[in-house]
Amino acid sequence: MERINWLEFREFVPEKIDTVLLPLGTIEPHGVIPNGTDIIAPLEIARAIAAEVNALVAPVVPYGFTGILDAYPGSFTIPEAVYRDYVRAILRGLAWTKFRNIILLNGHGGGQTAILAALAQEVGRETRTRMLVANWWSHCADVVREVYGEDGGHAGNSETAYIMAVDPSLVHQSRYTGKEMATAIPAANTWSAYPFPSSILLYTEGEGLPVFDQAKAKSYFEKVNRKMAALITETIAKWDAAEV
Ligand SMILES: [Zn+2]
């Protein structure tokens, strides 16, 4: 969207293109991959699938609502109320510019996921647009198991693979010292800590550690992009069929 002019935009939207992909990230530590992993990944997904789903890519929302990891160097959070108001204004703006389908490609978990789900419903209802919030790493959990034979992790196999496929120079394997850099996410009501003691968080104990394999990374990247495109295409087709 930021690379075309208003005359082009008028020609495209909404007659030829009525879907927009909005990548949303945050700045937080990710083991030995970039603090901006949650920005880079959804932006790359958007770029990879935009033509396939006939969508424009909106400028990324880089800053987000970071939780238990914001004490690490280079990380911080946007206060929840400010983030909520800012993203609400962006969603209203995308509806105002005549998009009918607004696809939020979220790169960051924690509390941000719930905020986006609530805003999608609120602004979708208010503006009569159709909104899909897709948390790529969760939606593609089965792809991690398919490629790596185990569950994923924050800054573990899945995100490391995606970043390796985008730009291997951003992945610093030489700084990885092994499983002591990771902690399994505690079961509900067992314990919690701020700051969380590791920036690599495993969804399942003993699984999901970073794997530095370029061929597997490329395979994971392609399968994730295909699965994300399918989710968007199928959701829009069902909206159309239901005439909502
Ligand atoms: Zn992440």
Short mmCIF file of N, CA and C and ligand atoms in Angstrom, two decimals, residues 28 30 37-38 107 154 159, ligand 1:
data_model
loop_
_atom_site.label_atom_id
_atom_site.label_comp_id
_atom_site.label_asym_id
_atom_site.label_seq_id
_atom_site.Cartn_x
_atom_site.Cartn_y
_atom_site.Cartn_z
N GLU A 28 10.58 -8.19 20.75
CA GLU A 28 10.88 -8.95 21.96
C GLU A 28 11.96 -9.98 21.66
N HIS A 30 14.21 -13.30 21.14
CA HIS A 30 13.89 -14.59 20.51
C HIS A 30 15.15 -15.46 20.45
N THR A 37 11.60 -10.70 15.06
CA THR A 37 11.06 -11.91 14.40
C THR A 37 9.55 -11.83 14.19
N ASP A 38 8.85 -11.29 15.19
CA ASP A 38 7.38 -11.24 15.09
C ASP A 38 6.91 -10.18 14.09
N GLY A 107 1.95 -11.77 14.31
CA GLY A 107 3.20 -12.47 14.53
C GLY A 107 3.52 -12.72 15.99
N HIS A 154 8.42 -20.90 21.05
CA HIS A 154 8.76 -19.50 20.78
C HIS A 154 10.27 -19.38 20.61
N GLU A 159 9.97 -20.72 14.52
CA GLU A 159 10.35 -19.35 14.17
C GLU A 159 11.78 -19.28 13.62
ZN ZN B 1 7.98 -14.71 18.00
#
